[in-house]
Amino acid sequence: MIRFESVSKRFLDGDVERTVLRRYSFEVSDGTTVSLVGPSGSGKTTVLNLIAGLDVADSGDVLVELNGVTLSLKGMSSAARARYRRQSIGYIFQFFNLIPTLTVAENVRLPLELTGRRDLEAEALSRLDALGLAGREDSFPEQLSGGEQQRVAIARALAHRPAIILADEPTGNLDAENAGRVVDLLCEQAAAAGATLVLATHSEFVAGHAHQRLDLQR
Ligand SMILES: Nc1ncnc2c1ncn2[C@@H]1O[C@H](COP(=O)(O)OP(=O)(O)OP(=O)(O)O)[C@@H](O)[C@H]1O
Ligand SMILES: [Mg+2]
């Protein structure tokens, strides 16, 4: 379960304070797929960052229940939040954030090294085939197209079987065929793992795959 309780988030834009989320509340049950839809600047990435504990609410709280334990992301130390993120979150960033000095296979293995789950390595690397990246294991990110990098980011996010998968515009750089394949794969993997999937997207096609829809306004 992920629950936003009256979450407010403001950013300083020069001297001007801009409120992105104002007492925003919602709840997502375990194992569901949720789309997060809204115009550019409405706060989709901000919501994902709050769920990941990369950012903290100014007021209100984000609660995440994992294995029967409810975590208050606001109340946790930053070290505890980092641990939560490493173990429980798979994040496909809007701009991928692949490590440029690591190959495709090394990027995908990274979460397994961080969590000590070497046993998942074969499964994680075989996912590259399903994502149409067979034979690209030893390439470096800069040798790949934007769409290929995005699919590596997906393989990396799923590697450690996280309870929560956050996907920020996961099909933004893909053609229609690959977009369909990627959304199906994300939904399938999430369902198979019983994971909760939150998809931030501008695409009605992607949003239509989700069980639940959250609309953000500017
Ligand atoms: N670290 C930050 N510092 C200052 N302003 C920020 C920061 N992060 C986000 N914002 C502002 O908050 C607003 C929401 O940003 P966010 O990235 O969440 O939007 P978004 O819905 O993901 O947009 P897009 O569809 O373009 O990705 C924007 O106006 C942005 O400028
Ligand atoms: Mg965004």
Coordinates of C-alpha atoms and ligand atoms in Angstrom, one line a residue:
M1 CA 0.0 0.0 0.0
I2 CA 1.2 3.5 -0.8
R3 CA -0.7 6.3 0.8
F4 CA -0.3 10.1 0.4
E5 CA -1.8 11.9 3.4
S6 CA -2.5 15.5 2.6
V7 CA 1.0 15.9 1.0
S8 CA 2.1 19.4 0.2
K9 CA 5.3 20.1 -1.8
R10 CA 6.7 23.5 -2.8
F11 CA 9.8 24.5 -4.7
L12 CA 11.6 27.7 -4.8
D13 CA 11.9 29.1 -8.3
G14 CA 14.4 31.9 -7.9
D15 CA 12.6 34.1 -5.2
V16 CA 9.2 32.7 -6.1
E17 CA 7.7 29.8 -4.2
R18 CA 5.7 27.5 -6.3
T19 CA 3.3 25.0 -4.8
V20 CA 3.3 21.8 -6.9
L21 CA 1.2 19.6 -4.6
R22 CA -1.4 21.0 -2.2
R23 CA -2.7 18.7 0.4
Y24 CA -2.7 15.8 -2.0
S25 CA -4.1 12.5 -0.9
F26 CA -4.5 9.1 -2.6
E27 CA -4.1 5.4 -1.8
V28 CA -2.9 2.6 -4.0
S29 CA -3.3 -1.0 -3.0
D30 CA -0.6 -3.6 -3.3
G31 CA -0.2 -5.2 -6.7
T32 CA -2.1 -2.6 -8.6
T33 CA -1.0 -0.6 -11.6
V34 CA -1.6 3.1 -11.4
S35 CA -1.2 5.8 -14.1
L36 CA -0.2 9.3 -13.1
V37 CA -1.4 11.7 -15.7
G38 CA -1.2 15.5 -16.0
P39 CA 0.3 18.3 -18.1
S40 CA 4.0 19.0 -18.0
G41 CA 5.0 20.6 -14.7
S42 CA 1.9 19.2 -12.9
G43 CA 4.1 17.2 -10.5
K44 CA 4.2 13.7 -11.9
T45 CA 8.0 13.3 -11.3
T46 CA 7.6 15.0 -7.9
V47 CA 5.1 12.3 -6.8
L48 CA 7.4 9.5 -8.0
N49 CA 10.3 11.1 -6.1
L50 CA 8.2 11.4 -3.0
I51 CA 7.3 7.7 -3.2
A52 CA 10.9 6.8 -3.8
G53 CA 11.9 8.9 -0.8
L54 CA 14.2 10.9 -3.0
D55 CA 12.3 13.9 -1.8
V56 CA 10.3 14.6 1.4
A57 CA 6.9 16.2 1.8
D58 CA 6.9 19.8 3.2
S59 CA 3.7 18.8 5.1
G60 CA 1.6 15.7 5.3
D61 CA 3.3 12.3 4.9
V62 CA 3.8 9.4 2.5
L63 CA 3.1 6.0 4.1
V64 CA 4.3 2.8 2.5
E65 CA 3.3 -0.6 3.9
L66 CA 5.7 -3.4 3.1
N67 CA 5.4 -6.9 4.5
G68 CA 2.9 -5.7 7.1
V69 CA 5.1 -2.9 8.3
T70 CA 4.0 0.7 7.6
L71 CA 6.9 3.1 6.9
S72 CA 6.5 6.9 7.3
L73 CA 8.8 8.3 4.7
K74 CA 8.8 11.6 6.5
G75 CA 9.7 10.2 9.9
M76 CA 12.6 8.0 8.6
S77 CA 16.2 9.0 8.6
S78 CA 17.8 9.6 5.3
A79 CA 19.9 6.4 5.7
A80 CA 16.7 4.4 6.3
R81 CA 15.1 5.9 3.3
A82 CA 18.1 5.0 1.2
R83 CA 17.8 1.4 2.4
Y84 CA 14.1 1.3 1.6
R85 CA 14.8 2.7 -1.8
R86 CA 17.6 0.2 -2.6
Q87 CA 15.5 -2.8 -1.5
S88 CA 12.0 -2.0 -2.4
I89 CA 12.0 0.5 -5.2
G90 CA 12.8 0.0 -8.9
Y91 CA 12.9 3.4 -10.6
I92 CA 12.9 4.0 -14.3
F93 CA 13.9 7.7 -14.4
Q94 CA 12.6 10.1 -17.0
F95 CA 16.1 10.6 -18.3
F96 CA 17.3 7.0 -17.6
N97 CA 20.3 7.8 -15.4
L98 CA 22.3 4.9 -16.6
I99 CA 25.9 4.8 -15.4
P100 CA 27.9 5.8 -18.4
T101 CA 31.1 4.0 -17.4
L102 CA 29.3 0.7 -16.9
T103 CA 28.1 -1.6 -19.7
V104 CA 24.5 -2.6 -20.2
A105 CA 25.0 -5.9 -18.3
E106 CA 26.8 -4.1 -15.5
N107 CA 24.1 -1.4 -15.2
V108 CA 21.5 -4.2 -14.9
R109 CA 23.6 -6.1 -12.3
L110 CA 24.1 -3.0 -10.1
P111 CA 20.9 -3.3 -8.0
L112 CA 21.8 -6.9 -7.4
E113 CA 25.2 -6.0 -6.1
L114 CA 23.8 -3.3 -3.9
T115 CA 21.3 -5.7 -2.4
G116 CA 23.4 -8.8 -2.4
R117 CA 21.0 -10.7 -4.7
R118 CA 23.5 -12.3 -7.1
D119 CA 21.1 -15.2 -7.3
L120 CA 18.8 -13.1 -9.5
E121 CA 21.5 -12.3 -12.0
A122 CA 20.5 -14.8 -14.7
E123 CA 16.9 -13.8 -14.5
A124 CA 17.8 -10.1 -14.7
L125 CA 20.1 -10.5 -17.7
S126 CA 17.6 -12.7 -19.6
R127 CA 15.1 -9.9 -19.3
L128 CA 17.3 -8.0 -21.7
D129 CA 16.2 -10.5 -24.4
A130 CA 12.6 -9.9 -23.7
L131 CA 13.3 -6.2 -24.1
G132 CA 14.9 -6.6 -27.5
L133 CA 18.4 -6.0 -26.3
A134 CA 20.0 -9.4 -26.9
G135 CA 23.6 -9.0 -27.9
R136 CA 23.9 -5.5 -26.4
E137 CA 25.1 -6.7 -23.0
D138 CA 28.6 -5.3 -23.5
S139 CA 27.7 -2.0 -25.1
F140 CA 28.0 1.2 -23.1
P141 CA 24.9 3.5 -22.8
E142 CA 26.3 6.1 -25.1
Q143 CA 26.5 3.5 -27.9
L144 CA 22.7 2.9 -27.6
S145 CA 19.7 4.9 -28.9
G146 CA 17.4 6.7 -26.5
G147 CA 14.8 3.9 -26.8
E148 CA 17.5 1.3 -26.1
Q149 CA 18.8 3.1 -23.1
Q150 CA 15.3 3.4 -21.8
R151 CA 14.8 -0.4 -22.1
V152 CA 18.1 -1.0 -20.2
A153 CA 16.8 1.3 -17.5
I154 CA 13.7 -0.9 -17.3
A155 CA 15.8 -4.1 -17.0
R156 CA 17.8 -2.4 -14.3
A157 CA 14.7 -1.3 -12.4
L158 CA 13.2 -4.8 -12.4
A159 CA 16.4 -6.7 -11.5
H160 CA 16.1 -6.9 -7.7
R161 CA 12.3 -7.7 -7.9
P162 CA 11.3 -4.5 -6.1
A163 CA 7.9 -4.3 -4.4
I164 CA 7.3 -0.9 -6.0
I165 CA 8.1 -0.1 -9.6
L166 CA 8.2 3.6 -10.5
A167 CA 8.2 4.4 -14.2
D168 CA 8.6 8.0 -15.4
E169 CA 7.5 8.3 -19.0
P170 CA 8.7 4.8 -19.7
T171 CA 7.7 4.9 -23.3
G172 CA 8.7 8.5 -24.0
N173 CA 11.4 7.5 -26.5
L174 CA 9.9 4.5 -28.0
D175 CA 8.1 3.8 -31.3
A176 CA 4.5 2.4 -31.1
E177 CA 5.6 -1.2 -31.4
N178 CA 8.3 -1.0 -28.7
A179 CA 6.0 1.2 -26.5
G180 CA 3.3 -1.5 -26.5
R181 CA 5.9 -4.2 -25.8
V182 CA 7.4 -2.2 -22.9
V183 CA 4.1 -1.4 -21.2
D184 CA 3.0 -5.0 -21.6
L185 CA 6.3 -6.2 -20.1
L186 CA 6.1 -3.7 -17.2
C187 CA 2.5 -4.7 -16.4
E188 CA 3.3 -8.4 -16.7
Q189 CA 6.4 -8.3 -14.6
A190 CA 4.6 -6.2 -12.0
A191 CA 1.7 -8.7 -11.9
A192 CA 4.0 -11.7 -11.8
A193 CA 6.0 -10.2 -8.8
G194 CA 2.9 -8.9 -7.1
A195 CA 4.5 -5.5 -7.3
T196 CA 2.8 -2.1 -7.4
L197 CA 3.5 -0.2 -10.6
V198 CA 3.2 3.6 -10.8
L199 CA 3.4 4.9 -14.4
A200 CA 3.8 8.7 -15.0
T201 CA 2.8 9.3 -18.6
H202 CA 1.4 11.7 -21.2
S203 CA 0.2 8.8 -23.2
E204 CA -3.4 7.7 -23.0
F205 CA -2.3 4.4 -24.5
V206 CA -0.1 3.8 -21.5
A207 CA -2.6 5.2 -19.0
G208 CA -5.2 2.8 -20.4
H209 CA -3.2 -0.2 -19.2
A210 CA -3.5 0.8 -15.6
H211 CA -6.1 -0.3 -13.0
Q212 CA -6.3 3.1 -11.4
R213 CA -5.7 6.6 -12.7
L214 CA -4.6 9.7 -10.8
D215 CA -5.0 13.0 -12.6
L216 CA -2.7 15.9 -11.5
Q217 CA -3.7 19.5 -12.4
R218 CA -1.3 22.4 -12.9
Ligands
LIG1 N1 14.2 20.3 -7.5 C1 13.4 21.3 -7.9 N2 13.6 22.6 -7.7 C2 12.8 23.6 -8.2 N3 11.6 23.3 -8.8 C3 11.3 22.0 -9.1 C4 12.2 21.0 -8.6 N4 11.6 19.8 -9.0 C5 10.5 20.1 -9.6 N5 10.3 21.5 -9.7 C6 9.2 22.2 -10.2 O1 8.0 21.5 -9.8 C7 7.0 21.5 -10.9 C8 6.6 20.0 -11.2 O2 7.7 19.3 -11.7 P1 7.7 17.8 -12.1 O3 9.0 17.5 -12.7 O4 7.1 17.0 -11.0 O5 6.6 17.9 -13.3 P2 6.1 16.7 -14.3 O6 4.6 16.6 -14.2 O7 6.9 15.5 -14.1 O8 6.4 17.4 -15.7 P3 6.9 16.7 -17.1 O9 5.7 16.1 -17.7 O10 7.4 17.8 -17.9 O11 8.0 15.7 -16.8 C9 7.7 22.2 -12.1 O12 7.2 23.5 -12.2 C10 9.2 22.2 -11.7 O13 9.8 23.3 -12.3
MG2 MG 8.3 14.5 -15.2

